[in-house]
Short mmCIF file of C-alpha atoms and ligand atoms in Angstrom, two decimals:
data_model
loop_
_atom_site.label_atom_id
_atom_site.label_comp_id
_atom_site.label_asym_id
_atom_site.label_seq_id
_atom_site.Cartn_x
_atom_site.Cartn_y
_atom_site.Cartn_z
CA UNK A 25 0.00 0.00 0.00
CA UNK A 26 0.88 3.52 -1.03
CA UNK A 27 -0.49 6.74 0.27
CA UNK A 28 1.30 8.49 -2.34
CA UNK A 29 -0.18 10.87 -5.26
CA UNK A 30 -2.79 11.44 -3.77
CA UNK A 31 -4.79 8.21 -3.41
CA UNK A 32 -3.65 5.23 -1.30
CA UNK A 33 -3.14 2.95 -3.63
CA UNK A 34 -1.37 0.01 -4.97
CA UNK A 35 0.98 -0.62 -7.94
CA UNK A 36 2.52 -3.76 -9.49
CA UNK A 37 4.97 -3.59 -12.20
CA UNK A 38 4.28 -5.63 -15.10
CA UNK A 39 6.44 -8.21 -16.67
CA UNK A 40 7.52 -5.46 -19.14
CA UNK A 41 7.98 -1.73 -18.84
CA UNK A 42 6.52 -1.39 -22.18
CA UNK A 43 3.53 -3.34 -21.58
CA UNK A 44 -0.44 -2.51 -20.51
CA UNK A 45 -1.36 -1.44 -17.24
CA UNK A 46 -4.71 -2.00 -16.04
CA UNK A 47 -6.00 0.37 -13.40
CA UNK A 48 -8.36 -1.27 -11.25
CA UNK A 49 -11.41 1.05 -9.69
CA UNK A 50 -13.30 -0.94 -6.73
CA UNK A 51 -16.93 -1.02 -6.35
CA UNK A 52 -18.68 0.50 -3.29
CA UNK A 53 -16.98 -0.69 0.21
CA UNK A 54 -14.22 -1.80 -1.38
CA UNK A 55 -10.51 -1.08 -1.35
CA UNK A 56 -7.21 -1.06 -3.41
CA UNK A 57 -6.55 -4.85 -2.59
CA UNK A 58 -10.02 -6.17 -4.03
CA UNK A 59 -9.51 -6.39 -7.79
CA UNK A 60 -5.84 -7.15 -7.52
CA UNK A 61 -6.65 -10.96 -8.18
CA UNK A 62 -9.06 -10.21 -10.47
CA UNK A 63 -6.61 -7.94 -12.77
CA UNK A 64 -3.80 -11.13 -12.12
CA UNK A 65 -6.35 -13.53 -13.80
CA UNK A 66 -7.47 -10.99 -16.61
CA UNK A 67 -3.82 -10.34 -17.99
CA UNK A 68 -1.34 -11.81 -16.21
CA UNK A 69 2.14 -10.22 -16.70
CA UNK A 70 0.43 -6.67 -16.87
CA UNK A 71 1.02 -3.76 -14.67
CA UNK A 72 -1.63 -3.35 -12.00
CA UNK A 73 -2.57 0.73 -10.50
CA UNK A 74 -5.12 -0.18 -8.04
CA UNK A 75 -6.48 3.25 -6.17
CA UNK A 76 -8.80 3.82 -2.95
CA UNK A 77 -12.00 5.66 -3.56
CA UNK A 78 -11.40 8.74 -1.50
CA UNK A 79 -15.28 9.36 -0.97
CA UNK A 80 -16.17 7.48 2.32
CA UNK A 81 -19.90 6.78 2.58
CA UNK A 82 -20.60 5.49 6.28
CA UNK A 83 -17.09 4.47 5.99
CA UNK A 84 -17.64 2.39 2.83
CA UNK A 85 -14.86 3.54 0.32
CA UNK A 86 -16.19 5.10 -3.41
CA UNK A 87 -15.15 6.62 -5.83
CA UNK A 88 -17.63 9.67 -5.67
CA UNK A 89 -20.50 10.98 -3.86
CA UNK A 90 -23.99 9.71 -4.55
CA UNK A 91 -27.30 11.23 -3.39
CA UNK A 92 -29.26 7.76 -3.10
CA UNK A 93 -28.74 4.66 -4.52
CA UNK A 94 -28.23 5.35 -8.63
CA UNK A 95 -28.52 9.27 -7.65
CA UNK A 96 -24.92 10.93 -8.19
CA UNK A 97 -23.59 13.76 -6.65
CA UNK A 98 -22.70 15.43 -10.01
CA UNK A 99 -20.39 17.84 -8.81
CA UNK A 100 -18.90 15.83 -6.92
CA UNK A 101 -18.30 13.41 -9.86
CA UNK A 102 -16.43 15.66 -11.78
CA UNK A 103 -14.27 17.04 -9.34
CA UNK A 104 -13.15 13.00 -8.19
CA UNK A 105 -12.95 12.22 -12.12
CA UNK A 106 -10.58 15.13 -12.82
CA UNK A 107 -8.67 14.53 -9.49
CA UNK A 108 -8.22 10.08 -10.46
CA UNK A 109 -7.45 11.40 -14.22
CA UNK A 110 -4.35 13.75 -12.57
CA UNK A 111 -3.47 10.74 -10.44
CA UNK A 112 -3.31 8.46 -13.55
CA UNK A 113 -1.00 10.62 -15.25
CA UNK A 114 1.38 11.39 -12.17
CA UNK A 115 1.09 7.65 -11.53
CA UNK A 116 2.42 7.30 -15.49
CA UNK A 117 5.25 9.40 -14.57
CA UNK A 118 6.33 8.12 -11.03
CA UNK A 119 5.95 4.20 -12.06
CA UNK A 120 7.61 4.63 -15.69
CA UNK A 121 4.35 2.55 -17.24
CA UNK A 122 3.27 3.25 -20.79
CA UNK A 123 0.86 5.77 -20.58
CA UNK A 124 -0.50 5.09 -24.38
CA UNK A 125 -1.50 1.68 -22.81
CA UNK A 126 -3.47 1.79 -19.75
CA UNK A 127 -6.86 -0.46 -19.58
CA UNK A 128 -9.40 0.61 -16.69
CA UNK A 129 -11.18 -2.57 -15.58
CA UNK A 130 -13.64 -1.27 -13.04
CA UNK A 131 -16.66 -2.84 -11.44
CA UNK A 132 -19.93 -1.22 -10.18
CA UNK A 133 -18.82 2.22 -8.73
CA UNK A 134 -15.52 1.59 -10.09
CA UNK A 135 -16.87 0.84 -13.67
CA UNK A 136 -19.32 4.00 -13.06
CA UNK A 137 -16.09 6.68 -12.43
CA UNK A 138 -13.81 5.10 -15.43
CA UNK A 139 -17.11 5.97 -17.78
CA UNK A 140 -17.09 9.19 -16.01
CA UNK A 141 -13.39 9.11 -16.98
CA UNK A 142 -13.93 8.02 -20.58
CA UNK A 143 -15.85 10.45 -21.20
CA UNK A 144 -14.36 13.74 -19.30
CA UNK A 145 -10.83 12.68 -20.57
CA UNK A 146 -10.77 11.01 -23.87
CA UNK A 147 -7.55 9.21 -24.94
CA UNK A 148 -6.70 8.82 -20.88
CA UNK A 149 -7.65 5.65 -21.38
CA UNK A 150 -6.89 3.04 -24.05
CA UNK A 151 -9.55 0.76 -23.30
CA UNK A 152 -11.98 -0.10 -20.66
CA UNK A 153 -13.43 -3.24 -19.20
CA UNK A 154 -16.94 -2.23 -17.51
CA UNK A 155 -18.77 -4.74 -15.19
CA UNK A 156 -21.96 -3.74 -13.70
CA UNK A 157 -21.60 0.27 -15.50
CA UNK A 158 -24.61 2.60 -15.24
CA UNK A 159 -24.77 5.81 -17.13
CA UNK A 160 -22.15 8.30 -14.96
CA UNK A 161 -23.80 11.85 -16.96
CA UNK A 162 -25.14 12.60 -19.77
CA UNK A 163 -22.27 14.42 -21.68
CA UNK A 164 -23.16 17.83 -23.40
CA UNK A 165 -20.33 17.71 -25.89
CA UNK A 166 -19.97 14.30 -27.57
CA UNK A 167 -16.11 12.89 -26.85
CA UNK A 168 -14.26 12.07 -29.92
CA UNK A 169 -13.67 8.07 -28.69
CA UNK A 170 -12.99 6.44 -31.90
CA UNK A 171 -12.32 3.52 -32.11
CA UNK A 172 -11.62 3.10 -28.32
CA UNK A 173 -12.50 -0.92 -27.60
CA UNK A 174 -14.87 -1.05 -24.24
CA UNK A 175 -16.08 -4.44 -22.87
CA UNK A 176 -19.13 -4.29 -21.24
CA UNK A 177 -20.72 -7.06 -18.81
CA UNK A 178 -24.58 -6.69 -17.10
CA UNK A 179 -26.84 -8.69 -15.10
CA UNK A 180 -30.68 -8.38 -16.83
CA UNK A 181 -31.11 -8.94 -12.88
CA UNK A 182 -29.04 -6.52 -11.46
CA UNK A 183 -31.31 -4.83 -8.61
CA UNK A 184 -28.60 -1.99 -8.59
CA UNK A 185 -27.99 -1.34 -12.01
CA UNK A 186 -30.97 -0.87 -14.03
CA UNK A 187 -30.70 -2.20 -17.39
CA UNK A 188 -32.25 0.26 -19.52
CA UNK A 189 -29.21 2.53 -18.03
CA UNK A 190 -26.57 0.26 -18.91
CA UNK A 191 -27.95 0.15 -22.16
CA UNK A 192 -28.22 3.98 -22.77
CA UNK A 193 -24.17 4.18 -21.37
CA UNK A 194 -23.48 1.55 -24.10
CA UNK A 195 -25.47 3.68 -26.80
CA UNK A 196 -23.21 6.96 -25.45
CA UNK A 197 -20.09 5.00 -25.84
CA UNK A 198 -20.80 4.03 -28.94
CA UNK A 199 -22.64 7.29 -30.47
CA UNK A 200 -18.81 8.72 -29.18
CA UNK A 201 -17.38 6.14 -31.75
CA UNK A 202 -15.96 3.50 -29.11
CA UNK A 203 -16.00 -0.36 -30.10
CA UNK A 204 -18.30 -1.81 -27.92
CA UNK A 205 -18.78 -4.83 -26.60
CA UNK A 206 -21.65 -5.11 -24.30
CA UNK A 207 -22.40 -8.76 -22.98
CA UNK A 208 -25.54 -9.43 -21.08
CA UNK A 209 -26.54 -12.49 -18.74
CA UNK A 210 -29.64 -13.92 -16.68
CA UNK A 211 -28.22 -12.63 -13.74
CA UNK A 212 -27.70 -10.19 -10.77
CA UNK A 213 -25.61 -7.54 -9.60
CA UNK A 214 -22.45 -9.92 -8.10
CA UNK A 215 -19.78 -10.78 -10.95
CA UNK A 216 -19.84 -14.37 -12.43
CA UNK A 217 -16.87 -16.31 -13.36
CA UNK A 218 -18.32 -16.73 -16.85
CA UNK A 219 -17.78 -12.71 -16.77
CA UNK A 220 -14.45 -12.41 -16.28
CA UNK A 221 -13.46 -15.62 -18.60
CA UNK A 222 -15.08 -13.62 -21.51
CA UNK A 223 -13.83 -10.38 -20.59
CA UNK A 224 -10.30 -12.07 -20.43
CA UNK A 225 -10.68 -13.63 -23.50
CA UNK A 226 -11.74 -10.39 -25.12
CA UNK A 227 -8.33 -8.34 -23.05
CA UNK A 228 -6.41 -10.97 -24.83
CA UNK A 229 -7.72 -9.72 -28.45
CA UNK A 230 -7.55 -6.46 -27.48
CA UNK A 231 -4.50 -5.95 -25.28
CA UNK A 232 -2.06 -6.16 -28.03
CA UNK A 233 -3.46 -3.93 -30.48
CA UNK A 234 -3.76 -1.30 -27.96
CA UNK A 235 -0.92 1.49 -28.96
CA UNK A 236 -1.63 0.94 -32.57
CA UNK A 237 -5.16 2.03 -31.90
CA UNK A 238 -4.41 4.88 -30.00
CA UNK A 239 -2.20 5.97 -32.78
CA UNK A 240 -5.14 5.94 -35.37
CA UNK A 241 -6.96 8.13 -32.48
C1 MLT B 98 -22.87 3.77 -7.77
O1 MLT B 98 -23.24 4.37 -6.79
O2 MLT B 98 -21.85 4.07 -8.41
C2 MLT B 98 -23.73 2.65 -8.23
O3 MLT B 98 -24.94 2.67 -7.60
C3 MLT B 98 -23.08 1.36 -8.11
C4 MLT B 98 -22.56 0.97 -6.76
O4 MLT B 98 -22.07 1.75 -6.00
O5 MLT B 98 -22.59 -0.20 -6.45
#
């Protein structure tokens, strides 16, 4: 653990300086150690970033405010969005990763600020693996996201994510010109091993084609 830059965090070099890093954002409640073994199994040999929320809600850790459940604190959203985008980049600098090659996996909350961060900093990001996403804003100026692959995973039965929103987040992301991938299943709000085999198998397709695309972008 690192209280560094701003965010306690935690960061594992990859097998290669050269290679992707995925930052990992934590739904509600959790912390900087949760998706660690989750980012191991996804890519293996990849650079992990792993941050806290700094929000605390009852002492549950997010990644911004929220009114009630599904009800963001807009403002507040922005301001954590811009402040996790500066902590990215110093993050870029202080580590030595490639910052042309860094893959937000996020789930819930976590998936909810890296669409916030898709779409407030376009090109931040080089892809984006979203499990259990909900729409973060509506953006007034359409991003320029082309071509930017985004992996997408919801639960028709998620009590906490309706599905309509996910659906209208997908239809953003791609009106913005992102590839996406959006994978539904008869299920709820939790994450399903079925989930992250696909979304693995889709990193693997995607992972090595990443600075290429971003230098069509
Ligand atoms: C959120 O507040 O970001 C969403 O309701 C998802 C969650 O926190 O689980």
């Amino acid at each position: 653990m690192s209280a560094d830059l701003g965010f306690v965090h935690r960061y594992l070099p990859g097998e290669d300086d050269s290679g992707p890093t995925l930052l990992l954002l934590h739904g509600t409640g959790g912390n900087e150690e949760d998706l660690v073994g989750l980012g191991e199994a996804l890519a293996s040999g990849a650079a992990i970033l792993s941050p806290r929320g700094k929000v605390s809600e009852f002492g549950a850790p997010r990644f911004f405010r929220r009114l009630a459940e599904g009800v963001f604190d807009h403002e507040d959203l922005l301001f954590r969005t811009h402040e996790l985008a500066e902590f990215v980049e110093a993050a870029s600098e202080e580590y030595g990763f490639d910052p042309s090659k860094i893959v937000a996996v996020g789930y819930s909350n976590g998936a909810n600020v890296a669409a916030s961060t898709i779409l407030l900093h376009p090109g931040l990001l080089g892809a984006a693996v979203l499990f259990r996403a909900m729409v973060p804003f509506e953006p007034e100026v359409t991003p320029d996201l082309s071509g930017m692959p985004v992996f997408m995973a919801a639960g028709r039965m998620d009590r906490m994510i309706p599905p309509d929103n996910t659906q209208r987040l997908a239809e953003i992301l791609d009106e913005a010109g992102a590839d996406v991938d959006l994978r539904w299943r008869d299920t709820g709000h939790p994450l399903t091993y079925e989930e992250v085999r696909e979304a693995k198998q889709w990193l693997s397709e995607v992972l090595p084609k990443l600075s290429e695309g971003q230098e069509d972008r």
